[in-house]
Every structure is written in structure tokens, then in C-alpha cells.
mmCIF file of C-alpha atoms and ligand atoms in Angstrom:
data_model
loop_
_atom_site.group_PDB
_atom_site.id
_atom_site.type_symbol
_atom_site.label_atom_id
_atom_site.label_comp_id
_atom_site.label_asym_id
_atom_site.label_seq_id
_atom_site.Cartn_x
_atom_site.Cartn_y
_atom_site.Cartn_z
ATOM 1 C CA MET A 1 -22.254 36.979 6.039
ATOM 2 C CA THR A 2 -22.485 33.201 5.977
ATOM 3 C CA THR A 3 -19.923 32.576 3.272
ATOM 4 C CA LEU A 4 -16.913 33.883 5.171
ATOM 5 C CA GLU A 5 -13.829 32.510 3.572
ATOM 6 C CA THR A 6 -10.795 31.866 5.702
ATOM 7 C CA PRO A 7 -7.365 32.216 4.104
ATOM 8 C CA CYS A 8 -5.833 28.791 3.800
ATOM 9 C CA PRO A 9 -2.968 28.015 6.213
ATOM 10 C CA VAL A 10 0.290 27.624 4.335
ATOM 11 C CA HIS A 11 3.155 25.190 5.054
ATOM 12 C CA ASP A 12 6.605 25.373 3.513
ATOM 13 C CA GLY A 13 7.629 21.815 4.202
ATOM 14 C CA ASP A 14 8.470 19.191 1.553
ATOM 15 C CA PRO A 15 6.757 15.918 2.255
ATOM 16 C CA PHE A 16 9.032 14.257 -0.329
ATOM 17 C CA SER A 17 12.352 15.451 1.067
ATOM 18 C CA ARG A 18 14.792 12.852 2.421
ATOM 19 C CA ALA A 19 14.407 14.149 5.994
ATOM 20 C CA VAL A 20 10.618 13.868 5.955
ATOM 21 C CA LEU A 21 10.656 10.501 4.240
ATOM 22 C CA GLU A 22 13.031 9.249 6.970
ATOM 23 C CA ASN A 23 10.563 10.414 9.648
ATOM 24 C CA PRO A 24 7.256 11.903 8.424
ATOM 25 C CA LEU A 25 5.570 11.941 11.785
ATOM 26 C CA PRO A 26 6.502 15.526 12.809
ATOM 27 C CA LEU A 27 5.269 16.933 9.488
ATOM 28 C CA HIS A 28 2.058 14.895 9.760
ATOM 29 C CA ALA A 29 1.326 16.420 13.216
ATOM 30 C CA GLU A 30 2.073 19.980 11.956
ATOM 31 C CA LEU A 31 -0.271 19.542 8.993
ATOM 32 C CA ARG A 32 -3.072 18.080 11.096
ATOM 33 C CA ASP A 33 -2.760 20.914 13.584
ATOM 34 C CA ALA A 34 -2.535 23.646 10.939
ATOM 35 C CA GLY A 35 -6.187 23.136 9.989
ATOM 36 C CA PRO A 36 -8.609 20.938 8.032
ATOM 37 C CA VAL A 37 -6.794 21.893 4.849
ATOM 38 C CA VAL A 38 -3.332 23.401 4.287
ATOM 39 C CA ARG A 39 -1.588 24.768 1.189
ATOM 40 C CA LEU A 40 1.848 23.313 0.464
ATOM 41 C CA ARG A 41 3.670 26.261 -1.058
ATOM 42 C CA ARG A 42 6.490 24.258 -2.517
ATOM 43 C CA TYR A 43 4.264 22.222 -4.840
ATOM 44 C CA ASP A 44 1.313 24.625 -5.041
ATOM 45 C CA VAL A 45 -1.120 21.883 -3.910
ATOM 46 C CA TYR A 46 -3.607 21.577 -1.068
ATOM 47 C CA ALA A 47 -3.112 18.965 1.672
ATOM 48 C CA VAL A 48 -5.495 17.197 4.080
ATOM 49 C CA ALA A 49 -4.059 15.295 7.005
ATOM 50 C CA ARG A 50 -6.937 14.851 9.483
ATOM 51 C CA HIS A 51 -8.972 11.648 9.345
ATOM 52 C CA GLU A 52 -12.274 13.464 8.784
ATOM 53 C CA GLN A 53 -11.106 15.331 5.687
ATOM 54 C CA VAL A 54 -9.028 12.472 4.258
ATOM 55 C CA HIS A 55 -12.027 10.126 4.627
ATOM 56 C CA ALA A 56 -14.323 12.768 3.062
ATOM 57 C CA ALA A 57 -12.030 13.267 0.043
ATOM 58 C CA LEU A 58 -11.612 9.504 -0.434
ATOM 59 C CA THR A 59 -15.334 8.899 -0.483
ATOM 60 C CA ASP A 60 -16.187 11.864 -2.830
ATOM 61 C CA TRP A 61 -14.915 10.634 -6.225
ATOM 62 C CA GLN A 62 -17.253 13.025 -8.034
ATOM 63 C CA ARG A 63 -15.497 16.117 -6.655
ATOM 64 C CA PHE A 64 -12.058 14.547 -5.995
ATOM 65 C CA GLN A 65 -11.258 12.742 -9.218
ATOM 66 C CA SER A 66 -8.591 10.094 -9.842
ATOM 67 C CA ALA A 67 -8.615 10.298 -13.650
ATOM 68 C CA ALA A 68 -6.215 13.286 -13.602
ATOM 69 C CA GLY A 69 -3.739 11.023 -11.816
ATOM 70 C CA VAL A 70 -3.255 10.238 -8.132
ATOM 71 C CA GLY A 71 0.263 11.607 -8.090
ATOM 72 C CA LEU A 72 1.502 15.171 -8.291
ATOM 73 C CA ALA A 73 1.464 15.114 -12.095
ATOM 74 C CA ASN A 74 -1.826 16.469 -13.502
ATOM 75 C CA PHE A 75 -2.741 14.237 -16.478
ATOM 76 C CA ARG A 76 -4.882 17.095 -17.919
ATOM 77 C CA THR A 77 -1.676 18.951 -18.693
ATOM 78 C CA GLU A 78 1.211 16.494 -18.193
ATOM 79 C CA LYS A 79 1.923 13.255 -20.022
ATOM 80 C CA PRO A 80 1.910 10.240 -17.652
ATOM 81 C CA TRP A 81 5.055 8.130 -17.509
ATOM 82 C CA ARG A 82 3.037 5.092 -18.634
ATOM 83 C CA PRO A 83 -0.498 4.565 -19.970
ATOM 84 C CA PRO A 84 -2.866 5.326 -17.050
ATOM 85 C CA SER A 85 -4.165 2.432 -14.955
ATOM 86 C CA LEU A 86 -7.762 1.436 -15.786
ATOM 87 C CA LEU A 87 -8.411 1.148 -12.027
ATOM 88 C CA LEU A 88 -6.287 3.563 -10.059
ATOM 89 C CA GLU A 89 -6.323 6.378 -12.574
ATOM 90 C CA ALA A 90 -9.910 6.177 -13.781
ATOM 91 C CA ASP A 91 -13.319 7.159 -12.375
ATOM 92 C CA PRO A 92 -16.799 5.896 -13.081
ATOM 93 C CA PRO A 93 -18.108 4.905 -15.537
ATOM 94 C CA ARG A 94 -14.788 3.796 -17.103
ATOM 95 C CA HIS A 95 -13.549 2.472 -13.761
ATOM 96 C CA ASP A 96 -16.586 0.205 -13.157
ATOM 97 C CA ALA A 97 -16.064 -2.819 -15.424
ATOM 98 C CA PRO A 98 -12.311 -3.284 -14.617
ATOM 99 C CA ARG A 99 -13.086 -2.895 -10.929
ATOM 100 C CA ARG A 100 -15.959 -5.377 -11.000
ATOM 101 C CA VAL A 101 -13.799 -7.949 -12.748
ATOM 102 C CA LEU A 102 -10.817 -7.525 -10.446
ATOM 103 C CA SER A 103 -12.895 -7.547 -7.262
ATOM 104 C CA LYS A 104 -14.199 -10.928 -8.273
ATOM 105 C CA VAL A 105 -10.813 -12.294 -9.361
ATOM 106 C CA LEU A 106 -9.217 -11.200 -6.011
ATOM 107 C CA GLY A 107 -12.321 -11.696 -3.823
ATOM 108 C CA PRO A 108 -12.545 -13.879 -0.712
ATOM 109 C CA ARG A 109 -14.274 -16.663 -2.603
ATOM 110 C CA ALA A 110 -11.589 -16.879 -5.263
ATOM 111 C CA LEU A 111 -8.875 -16.950 -2.602
ATOM 112 C CA ARG A 112 -10.309 -19.965 -0.759
ATOM 113 C CA HIS A 113 -8.387 -22.469 -2.779
ATOM 114 C CA LEU A 114 -5.095 -20.631 -2.206
ATOM 115 C CA ARG A 115 -5.366 -20.631 1.531
ATOM 116 C CA GLU A 116 -4.040 -24.083 2.356
ATOM 117 C CA ARG A 117 -1.174 -23.831 -0.073
ATOM 118 C CA TRP A 118 -0.161 -20.397 1.256
ATOM 119 C CA LEU A 119 -0.352 -21.538 4.868
ATOM 120 C CA ALA A 120 1.909 -24.511 3.967
ATOM 121 C CA ASP A 121 4.285 -22.279 1.965
ATOM 122 C CA ALA A 122 4.574 -19.979 4.937
ATOM 123 C CA GLU A 123 5.346 -22.915 7.298
ATOM 124 C CA GLU A 124 8.025 -24.079 4.900
ATOM 125 C CA LEU A 125 9.641 -20.672 4.529
ATOM 126 C CA VAL A 126 9.602 -19.957 8.219
ATOM 127 C CA GLY A 127 11.050 -23.405 8.949
ATOM 128 C CA ARG A 128 13.897 -22.789 6.511
ATOM 129 C CA VAL A 129 14.665 -19.353 7.893
ATOM 130 C CA LEU A 130 14.662 -20.604 11.517
ATOM 131 C CA ALA A 131 16.886 -23.552 10.592
ATOM 132 C CA ASP A 132 19.566 -21.100 9.631
ATOM 133 C CA GLY A 133 19.779 -19.669 13.157
ATOM 134 C CA PRO A 134 18.083 -17.211 15.509
ATOM 135 C CA ARG A 135 19.325 -14.067 13.773
ATOM 136 C CA PHE A 136 18.136 -12.974 10.336
ATOM 137 C CA ASP A 137 16.883 -9.993 8.388
ATOM 138 C CA ALA A 138 13.144 -10.163 8.617
ATOM 139 C CA ALA A 139 12.686 -7.670 5.781
ATOM 140 C CA THR A 140 14.525 -9.736 3.178
ATOM 141 C CA ALA A 141 14.130 -13.265 4.595
ATOM 142 C CA LEU A 142 10.381 -12.982 5.301
ATOM 143 C CA SER A 143 8.687 -9.822 4.038
ATOM 144 C CA HIS A 144 10.338 -9.889 0.621
ATOM 145 C CA ALA A 145 10.575 -13.637 0.272
ATOM 146 C CA PHE A 146 7.059 -14.633 1.142
ATOM 147 C CA PRO A 147 5.010 -12.410 -1.297
ATOM 148 C CA LEU A 148 7.569 -13.098 -4.038
ATOM 149 C CA ARG A 149 7.108 -16.805 -3.431
ATOM 150 C CA VAL A 150 3.311 -16.949 -3.502
ATOM 151 C CA PHE A 151 1.981 -13.935 -5.430
ATOM 152 C CA PRO A 152 3.638 -14.229 -8.870
ATOM 153 C CA ASP A 153 2.595 -17.887 -8.954
ATOM 154 C CA ALA A 154 -0.959 -16.906 -8.118
ATOM 155 C CA VAL A 155 -0.964 -14.343 -10.992
ATOM 156 C CA GLY A 156 0.592 -16.991 -13.253
ATOM 157 C CA ILE A 157 3.672 -15.226 -14.585
ATOM 158 C CA PRO A 158 6.811 -17.240 -15.545
ATOM 159 C CA VAL A 159 9.636 -17.599 -12.993
ATOM 160 C CA ASP A 160 12.173 -15.770 -15.186
ATOM 161 C CA GLY A 161 12.509 -12.019 -14.448
ATOM 162 C CA ARG A 162 10.548 -11.919 -11.203
ATOM 163 C CA GLU A 163 13.413 -9.906 -9.697
ATOM 164 C CA ASN A 164 11.988 -6.995 -11.775
ATOM 165 C CA LEU A 165 8.745 -6.863 -9.840
ATOM 166 C CA LEU A 166 10.000 -4.937 -6.778
ATOM 167 C CA PRO A 167 12.044 -2.343 -8.743
ATOM 168 C CA TYR A 168 9.091 -1.735 -11.110
ATOM 169 C CA GLY A 169 6.640 -1.224 -8.272
ATOM 170 C CA ASP A 170 9.095 0.922 -6.388
ATOM 171 C CA HIS A 171 9.442 3.196 -9.348
ATOM 172 C CA ALA A 172 5.672 3.349 -9.868
ATOM 173 C CA PHE A 173 5.180 4.489 -6.296
ATOM 174 C CA ASN A 174 8.054 6.973 -6.514
ATOM 175 C CA ALA A 175 6.455 8.392 -9.680
ATOM 176 C CA PHE A 176 3.397 9.586 -7.698
ATOM 177 C CA GLY A 177 5.676 12.160 -6.101
ATOM 178 C CA PRO A 178 7.640 15.062 -7.549
ATOM 179 C CA ASP A 179 10.416 14.545 -10.079
ATOM 180 C CA ASN A 180 13.048 14.288 -7.367
ATOM 181 C CA ASP A 181 16.237 12.246 -7.114
ATOM 182 C CA LEU A 182 14.271 9.074 -6.180
ATOM 183 C CA VAL A 183 12.463 9.269 -9.514
ATOM 184 C CA ALA A 184 15.678 10.194 -11.359
ATOM 185 C CA ARG A 185 17.411 7.147 -9.941
ATOM 186 C CA GLY A 186 14.643 4.820 -11.146
ATOM 187 C CA ALA A 187 14.266 6.387 -14.563
ATOM 188 C CA PRO A 188 17.109 4.690 -16.449
ATOM 189 C CA ARG A 189 15.510 1.232 -15.959
ATOM 190 C CA VAL A 190 11.968 2.273 -16.873
ATOM 191 C CA PRO A 191 12.127 1.147 -20.555
ATOM 192 C CA GLU A 192 13.534 -2.261 -19.611
ATOM 193 C CA LEU A 193 11.189 -2.803 -16.624
ATOM 194 C CA SER A 194 8.093 -1.536 -18.433
ATOM 195 C CA GLY A 195 8.885 -3.779 -21.396
ATOM 196 C CA TRP A 196 9.221 -6.815 -19.141
ATOM 197 C CA VAL A 197 5.995 -6.050 -17.267
ATOM 198 C CA SER A 198 3.950 -5.595 -20.514
ATOM 199 C CA GLU A 199 5.356 -8.926 -21.749
ATOM 200 C CA GLN A 200 4.056 -10.709 -18.591
ATOM 201 C CA CYS A 201 0.563 -9.337 -19.204
ATOM 202 C CA ARG A 202 0.120 -11.200 -22.545
ATOM 203 C CA ARG A 203 -2.260 -14.116 -22.529
ATOM 204 C CA GLU A 204 0.328 -16.427 -24.174
ATOM 205 C CA VAL A 205 2.780 -15.719 -21.389
ATOM 206 C CA LEU A 206 0.404 -16.223 -18.477
ATOM 207 C CA ALA A 207 -0.259 -19.680 -16.929
ATOM 208 C CA PRO A 208 -3.616 -21.266 -17.915
ATOM 209 C CA GLU A 209 -4.825 -20.855 -14.345
ATOM 210 C CA GLY A 210 -4.336 -17.907 -12.102
ATOM 211 C CA PHE A 211 -5.430 -14.289 -11.596
ATOM 212 C CA GLY A 212 -3.975 -13.362 -15.001
ATOM 213 C CA ALA A 213 -5.903 -16.068 -16.840
ATOM 214 C CA GLU A 214 -9.067 -15.109 -14.925
ATOM 215 C CA ILE A 215 -8.770 -11.539 -16.137
ATOM 216 C CA TRP A 216 -8.363 -12.690 -19.784
ATOM 217 C CA ALA A 217 -11.361 -15.030 -19.301
ATOM 218 C CA ALA A 218 -13.428 -12.036 -18.259
ATOM 219 C CA GLY A 219 -12.440 -10.584 -21.599
ATOM 220 C CA ASP A 220 -13.862 -13.679 -23.399
ATOM 221 C CA ARG A 221 -17.132 -13.215 -21.469
ATOM 222 C CA GLY A 222 -17.310 -9.593 -22.554
ATOM 223 C CA ASP A 223 -17.180 -8.288 -18.968
ATOM 224 C CA ILE A 224 -14.170 -6.199 -20.098
ATOM 225 C CA THR A 225 -12.605 -5.944 -23.578
ATOM 226 C CA HIS A 226 -9.586 -7.932 -24.643
ATOM 227 C CA GLU A 227 -7.763 -4.598 -24.982
ATOM 228 C CA GLN A 228 -8.380 -3.914 -21.307
ATOM 229 C CA ALA A 229 -7.163 -7.287 -20.042
ATOM 230 C CA PRO A 230 -3.363 -6.689 -20.218
ATOM 231 C CA LEU A 231 -3.619 -3.319 -18.421
ATOM 232 C CA ILE A 232 -5.616 -4.899 -15.614
ATOM 233 C CA VAL A 233 -2.951 -7.648 -15.234
ATOM 234 C CA ARG A 234 -0.423 -4.783 -15.147
ATOM 235 C CA SER A 235 -2.266 -3.369 -12.097
ATOM 236 C CA LEU A 236 -1.695 -6.621 -10.251
ATOM 237 C CA LEU A 237 2.005 -6.580 -11.074
ATOM 238 C CA THR A 238 2.354 -2.856 -10.108
ATOM 239 C CA ALA A 239 0.330 -2.716 -6.945
ATOM 240 C CA GLY A 240 0.515 -6.247 -5.637
ATOM 241 C CA VAL A 241 4.097 -6.797 -4.575
ATOM 242 C CA ASP A 242 5.817 -3.789 -2.990
ATOM 243 C CA THR A 243 2.683 -2.949 -1.031
ATOM 244 C CA THR A 244 2.389 -6.393 0.617
ATOM 245 C CA VAL A 245 6.150 -6.657 1.102
ATOM 246 C CA HIS A 246 6.272 -3.354 3.014
ATOM 247 C CA ALA A 247 3.046 -4.042 4.913
ATOM 248 C CA LEU A 248 4.528 -7.333 6.127
ATOM 249 C CA SER A 249 7.729 -5.504 7.174
ATOM 250 C CA ALA A 250 5.506 -3.055 9.073
ATOM 251 C CA VAL A 251 3.730 -5.767 11.029
ATOM 252 C CA LEU A 252 6.995 -7.604 11.773
ATOM 253 C CA HIS A 253 8.693 -4.392 12.875
ATOM 254 C CA ALA A 254 5.702 -3.598 15.041
ATOM 255 C CA PHE A 255 5.921 -6.971 16.793
ATOM 256 C CA ALA A 256 9.704 -6.800 17.143
ATOM 257 C CA THR A 257 9.267 -3.547 19.058
ATOM 258 C CA HIS A 258 6.120 -4.504 20.988
ATOM 259 C CA PRO A 259 6.844 -7.810 22.807
ATOM 260 C CA ASP A 260 3.568 -7.614 24.792
ATOM 261 C CA GLN A 261 1.614 -7.575 21.487
ATOM 262 C CA TRP A 262 3.598 -10.575 20.164
ATOM 263 C CA ARG A 263 2.685 -12.489 23.335
ATOM 264 C CA ARG A 264 -0.926 -11.662 22.653
ATOM 265 C CA LEU A 265 -0.757 -12.985 19.107
ATOM 266 C CA ARG A 266 0.886 -16.149 20.388
ATOM 267 C CA GLU A 267 -1.915 -16.660 22.884
ATOM 268 C CA ASN A 268 -4.507 -15.999 20.209
ATOM 269 C CA PRO A 269 -3.252 -16.548 16.638
ATOM 270 C CA GLY A 270 -6.772 -15.677 15.463
ATOM 271 C CA LEU A 271 -5.604 -12.067 15.898
ATOM 272 C CA ALA A 272 -3.299 -12.266 12.840
ATOM 273 C CA ARG A 273 -5.620 -10.360 10.610
ATOM 274 C CA VAL A 274 -6.438 -7.670 13.181
ATOM 275 C CA ALA A 275 -2.681 -7.327 13.717
ATOM 276 C CA PHE A 276 -2.138 -6.808 10.023
ATOM 277 C CA ASP A 277 -4.806 -4.115 9.799
ATOM 278 C CA GLU A 278 -3.545 -2.442 12.987
ATOM 279 C CA ALA A 279 -0.048 -2.417 11.373
ATOM 280 C CA ALA A 280 -1.533 -0.939 8.178
ATOM 281 C CA ARG A 281 -3.057 1.844 10.363
ATOM 282 C CA TRP A 282 0.032 2.299 12.510
ATOM 283 C CA GLU A 283 2.619 2.396 9.624
ATOM 284 C CA SER A 284 0.492 3.149 6.557
ATOM 285 C CA PRO A 285 2.754 1.434 4.003
ATOM 286 C CA VAL A 286 1.079 3.619 1.336
ATOM 287 C CA GLN A 287 1.527 7.067 2.885
ATOM 288 C CA THR A 288 -0.160 9.426 0.457
ATOM 289 C CA PHE A 289 -2.229 9.775 -2.668
ATOM 290 C CA PHE A 290 -3.423 12.828 -4.566
ATOM 291 C CA ARG A 291 -6.830 13.653 -6.005
ATOM 292 C CA THR A 292 -7.816 16.501 -8.360
ATOM 293 C CA THR A 293 -10.827 18.748 -7.758
ATOM 294 C CA THR A 294 -13.487 18.652 -10.513
ATOM 295 C CA THR A 295 -15.256 21.738 -9.176
ATOM 296 C CA GLU A 296 -14.747 24.407 -6.533
ATOM 297 C CA VAL A 297 -14.685 22.556 -3.146
ATOM 298 C CA ARG A 298 -14.955 23.981 0.315
ATOM 299 C CA VAL A 299 -12.984 22.217 2.982
ATOM 300 C CA GLY A 300 -13.682 23.786 6.341
ATOM 301 C CA ASP A 301 -13.811 27.487 5.510
ATOM 302 C CA VAL A 302 -11.306 27.239 2.705
ATOM 303 C CA ARG A 303 -12.236 27.351 -0.976
ATOM 304 C CA ILE A 304 -10.228 25.073 -3.227
ATOM 305 C CA PRO A 305 -10.627 26.044 -6.905
ATOM 306 C CA GLU A 306 -11.448 23.495 -9.637
ATOM 307 C CA GLY A 307 -8.606 21.583 -11.180
ATOM 308 C CA HIS A 308 -6.273 21.630 -8.148
ATOM 309 C CA LYS A 309 -4.282 18.764 -6.748
ATOM 310 C CA VAL A 310 -5.140 17.727 -3.184
ATOM 311 C CA LEU A 311 -2.622 15.592 -1.305
ATOM 312 C CA MET A 312 -4.243 13.128 1.108
ATOM 313 C CA PHE A 313 -2.042 12.061 3.971
ATOM 314 C CA LEU A 314 -3.373 8.570 4.687
ATOM 315 C CA ALA A 315 -0.633 8.039 7.294
ATOM 316 C CA ALA A 316 -1.481 11.222 9.170
ATOM 317 C CA ALA A 317 -5.231 10.359 9.160
ATOM 318 C CA ASN A 318 -4.370 6.951 10.552
ATOM 319 C CA ARG A 319 -2.742 8.553 13.579
ATOM 320 C CA ASP A 320 -5.083 11.497 13.987
ATOM 321 C CA PRO A 321 -5.776 11.892 17.737
ATOM 322 C CA ARG A 322 -9.150 13.411 16.723
ATOM 323 C CA ARG A 323 -10.129 9.952 15.483
ATOM 324 C CA TRP A 324 -7.964 7.461 17.453
ATOM 325 C CA SER A 325 -7.228 7.136 21.129
ATOM 326 C CA ASP A 326 -3.493 6.732 21.785
ATOM 327 C CA PRO A 327 -2.923 6.803 18.020
ATOM 328 C CA ASP A 328 0.817 6.063 18.208
ATOM 329 C CA ALA A 329 0.271 2.766 20.061
ATOM 330 C CA PHE A 330 0.403 -0.494 18.130
ATOM 331 C CA ASP A 331 -2.386 -2.236 20.006
ATOM 332 C CA LEU A 332 -4.124 -5.475 19.056
ATOM 333 C CA SER A 333 -6.965 -4.739 21.427
ATOM 334 C CA ARG A 334 -8.173 -1.736 19.439
ATOM 335 C CA ASP A 335 -10.556 -1.951 16.455
ATOM 336 C CA PRO A 336 -8.521 -0.576 13.572
ATOM 337 C CA SER A 337 -11.463 -0.619 11.146
ATOM 338 C CA GLY A 338 -11.999 2.756 9.580
ATOM 339 C CA HIS A 339 -8.306 3.230 9.000
ATOM 340 C CA VAL A 340 -7.512 4.563 5.532
ATOM 341 C CA GLY A 341 -4.323 2.573 4.965
ATOM 342 C CA PHE A 342 -6.119 0.717 2.159
ATOM 343 C CA GLY A 343 -7.938 3.870 1.109
ATOM 344 C CA MET A 344 -11.710 4.094 1.420
ATOM 345 C CA GLY A 345 -14.682 4.241 -0.985
ATOM 346 C CA LEU A 346 -14.740 3.304 -4.652
ATOM 347 C CA HIS A 347 -10.963 2.940 -5.058
ATOM 348 C CA GLN A 348 -10.310 1.128 -1.769
ATOM 349 C CA CYS A 349 -7.530 -1.481 -2.320
ATOM 350 C CA VAL A 350 -9.024 -4.254 -4.429
ATOM 351 C CA GLY A 351 -6.166 -6.573 -3.415
ATOM 352 C CA GLN A 352 -6.670 -6.279 0.353
ATOM 353 C CA HIS A 353 -8.010 -9.810 0.748
ATOM 354 C CA VAL A 354 -4.873 -11.151 -0.949
ATOM 355 C CA ALA A 355 -2.705 -9.007 1.317
ATOM 356 C CA ARG A 356 -4.533 -10.215 4.474
ATOM 357 C CA LEU A 357 -4.242 -13.823 3.390
ATOM 358 C CA GLU A 358 -0.468 -13.432 2.908
ATOM 359 C CA ALA A 359 -0.180 -11.783 6.314
ATOM 360 C CA GLU A 360 -2.305 -14.393 8.020
ATOM 361 C CA ALA A 361 -0.217 -17.227 6.573
ATOM 362 C CA LEU A 362 3.076 -15.681 7.502
ATOM 363 C CA LEU A 363 2.056 -14.524 10.994
ATOM 364 C CA THR A 364 0.398 -17.858 11.804
ATOM 365 C CA ALA A 365 3.497 -19.792 10.778
ATOM 366 C CA LEU A 366 5.736 -17.513 12.840
ATOM 367 C CA ALA A 367 3.467 -17.584 15.865
ATOM 368 C CA ARG A 368 3.599 -21.349 15.849
ATOM 369 C CA ARG A 369 7.399 -21.432 16.194
ATOM 370 C CA VAL A 370 8.636 -18.084 17.510
ATOM 371 C CA ARG A 371 8.376 -17.380 21.258
ATOM 372 C CA THR A 372 10.006 -13.961 21.164
ATOM 373 C CA ILE A 373 11.128 -11.627 18.432
ATOM 374 C CA GLU A 374 13.283 -8.552 19.021
ATOM 375 C CA LEU A 375 15.407 -6.150 17.045
ATOM 376 C CA ALA A 376 19.055 -7.319 16.878
ATOM 377 C CA GLY A 377 20.445 -4.221 15.222
ATOM 378 C CA THR A 378 19.381 -0.861 13.827
ATOM 379 C CA PRO A 379 16.702 -1.282 11.208
ATOM 380 C CA GLU A 380 17.208 0.704 8.001
ATOM 381 C CA ARG A 381 14.568 2.509 6.025
ATOM 382 C CA HIS A 382 14.104 2.173 2.292
ATOM 383 C CA LEU A 383 13.002 5.611 1.030
ATOM 384 C CA ASN A 384 10.190 6.001 -1.505
ATOM 385 C CA ASN A 385 8.058 9.025 -2.392
ATOM 386 C CA THR A 386 4.843 7.127 -1.458
ATOM 387 C CA LEU A 387 5.780 3.982 0.444
ATOM 388 C CA ARG A 388 6.965 3.656 4.006
ATOM 389 C CA ALA A 389 9.388 0.805 3.872
ATOM 390 C CA TRP A 390 12.212 -1.060 5.488
ATOM 391 C CA ARG A 391 15.345 -2.129 3.614
ATOM 392 C CA SER A 392 16.594 -4.120 6.563
ATOM 393 C CA LEU A 393 15.077 -5.406 9.834
ATOM 394 C CA PRO A 394 17.700 -7.370 11.779
ATOM 395 C CA VAL A 395 15.952 -9.566 14.349
ATOM 396 C CA ARG A 396 16.744 -12.253 16.893
ATOM 397 C CA VAL A 397 14.153 -14.824 17.774
ATOM 398 C CA ARG A 398 13.727 -17.528 20.379
ATOM 399 C CA THR A 399 11.894 -20.512 19.132
ATOM 400 C CA ASP A 400 9.864 -23.410 20.444
ATOM 401 C CA ARG A 401 10.881 -26.831 19.445
ATOM 402 C CA ALA A 402 9.774 -27.592 15.880
ATOM 403 C CA PRO A 403 6.122 -28.695 15.869
ATOM 404 C CA ALA A 404 5.560 -32.377 15.076
HETATM 405 C C1 OVM B 1 -2.436 0.231 -10.718
HETATM 406 C C2 OVM B 1 -2.136 0.586 -9.301
HETATM 407 C C3 OVM B 1 -3.102 0.506 -8.343
HETATM 408 C C4 OVM B 1 -2.839 0.819 -7.020
HETATM 409 C C5 OVM B 1 -1.598 1.337 -6.686
HETATM 410 C C6 OVM B 1 -0.646 1.416 -7.675
HETATM 411 C C7 OVM B 1 1.613 1.904 -8.152
HETATM 412 C C8 OVM B 1 -0.914 1.071 -9.002
HETATM 413 O O1 OVM B 1 -3.618 -0.011 -11.005
HETATM 414 O O2 OVM B 1 -1.565 0.150 -11.545
HETATM 415 O O3 OVM B 1 0.530 1.895 -7.286
#
């Protein structure tokens, strides 16, 4: 017999429980070690946690579809909480035009004219924070403040109501998980937040220049339809804020707990982008996404039937010892490329160049002024069904004299 089928290992854990969200690392190790694929009894889904299988699922959109939703909810049978994203929750061919347009709007060439302003904005923000003294909350004062300062302007939304961006994104990322208390707590504000977000996607509301205007201009050219434009703007407002905020917190936390790596960045500020990617690997601000099988799929010796949800543990893959040496070390000398913190394949984060530019600006400004950075209190997690986040990162810094 060559088609021996092995029974799938089963795990009774809940990846979305408070205890696991507080510290998911033990569950990740158990899932990786259980086998190439594991069944999660609690949600009746399959799970992959090794780098090889997560990578394989991410790069096989034909058999692991996104159009049935990339959360636990199966859009074939359950009504999504909002109209599906034209990018995240679509597959080719419908995915192609929106993706092509957004890749160009957020591509390296398009970002060139933002670079100087963002570097200056970061200098200004860091200067202001340091002027207030050597102790501050790096999560709120830097990680939240910097993206909220530069990104909404770059999209071109009005100043009023920007405080809605983080709560909206937070709910969107919670909504990929099960209908637990995190989702219930966000639910009451959904009508108000969704209403505000849709309003910001209108052409009349967006600034005449910016990512939003560029998306509408693609509609004028016929690259996408005018009906698609507002939903593509919505993707920016959903996926572009919380993600970068928490990724910046991840890299700042990494440096605050790895003084030798901070010294390295100080000696070579050109490492800022590598540091950001290494932090994306090490922390995986987006921890998980689901796919849905479009046919029977074999993973290892296990048969997954058609139409089943498969939970991909990006965070577990990013620390899989089968792929990374010393995976738990935050180490600027490693090559983090191949990490799946931004996903992989067709759906790989279309905003990653924006995120890297934000990180480069903030880290460069900090490295110019801050000699040492260390924790000055116990950091506190912010729990989310999908995001790994900090609510608070109390730090103490020692600074150089202000540069001329
Ligand atoms: C979207 C989107 C894309 C990536 C992540 C995400 C809430 C949303 O297109 O709306 O998370």
C-alpha cells in the first residue's frame, strides 16, 4: 500500500483562550511537535505550525483558498461581519486587479517622496518624547503615535475621527477568531466604527493627493471599477494601522530586552530594516490566518477533506527550529528573509514597504539620540484573537546630547 493514511493528531487546546493569547509559545511548540498537521478538536479545524507546511499552504492559493474567509467563519455558510475585502478575502481572478493597483500605490517607487518627510517626522516625534524625560511608555508615545501621525495623512483622510482607526482594526483582527469575549466586547461599536470607516473611503472625503486618491484615480483609468475603489481604501484603513503599531512595539520591546542588539543598531543604523524584519519573525504581530481547502488535500500522511478550515500559525512557523537556528533569539546577524510574518505568496502583505519605511524612520531617529533603552517596569500585553500586541511598554533611555 502506498496510500497509507495516518490518523491526524488531535489537540484539545484553544489558541484563542486568554491564557494562550498571553503566552502562545508553549502551544506553538506542542502543535509543531505533534506533527505536520494537527486537528484542533475545539473548533473542528486543522492546524499547521511548522514552517514547511505553513509556507506550503500560503503559496498554494488554488487548494487553500482565501475567498471563504481567512478567519474561523466559513463564508460559504456564514455571513461575514462586513462585506468581504477585495484583497484579503478574494482569490484570482477577482483578487488580481485590486492587488495590482494597490501594489503600485504602496510600492517602493510611490513611497520615495514620503521618505524625507517621514524621517523628519520621526526626528521631531522622538525629540519631543525625549524632551519630556528619560522614562516613557514606548507603546503609546512611539509605536502608536508614529503610524497615527504619518499613515492617515498619507492615505489622505481628514483629521477628525482618527481615534477610530485602532479600535476598528482591533475588532477586524479579533473577528478572524471565534466569537469569544474579545469579539463580544468590540461588537457594540461596530456600526459606529464601520460607518465612520466607509465615510472616509468616499472620494469627496479623501485629500486630492494620497493613497486614497491614487486608488480612485485607478478607477478613472479603468484598472479597477469605481465600485471597487472605496473597498480598497477600506483595506488600507483596516490593515494599515494596528499592524504597523504592533510591529513597532515588537521591535522596540526586542531592543529594550536585547541591549547588545541595540548597540549593534547604533553602530550600524543601516540595520534598521533587517531589525524590523527580524522583529516581525521573532514576534509575528499577525499570529495566525485561516485558509479553506478547495479539494481534498494531503498534508504529510493526513487527508484533509474539501471545504475545511486550516489554521496557519505564522508565529509558530517563524520560530520553528526545523527552519531557524536558535529561533527564540532576536539576532540582527541572522537573515530573517523567508519568515512568514508578512505571509508569503499571492497574498503577502501589500503594505510591507510602507511598514518598513515607518520602522526605518522611527528606528533611525531613535538610534541617533538614544544610547541605551531598557524596560523600566512590567510591560503589559494587549490581547487580540490575531494580533500579538503590547498595551504598555515602560522604558528608560539614556540619550546622547541632541544632535546639532
Ligand atoms: C483588508 C485586510 C487585509 C489584511 C489584513 C486585514 C484586518 C484586513 O483587506 O481589509 O486584517
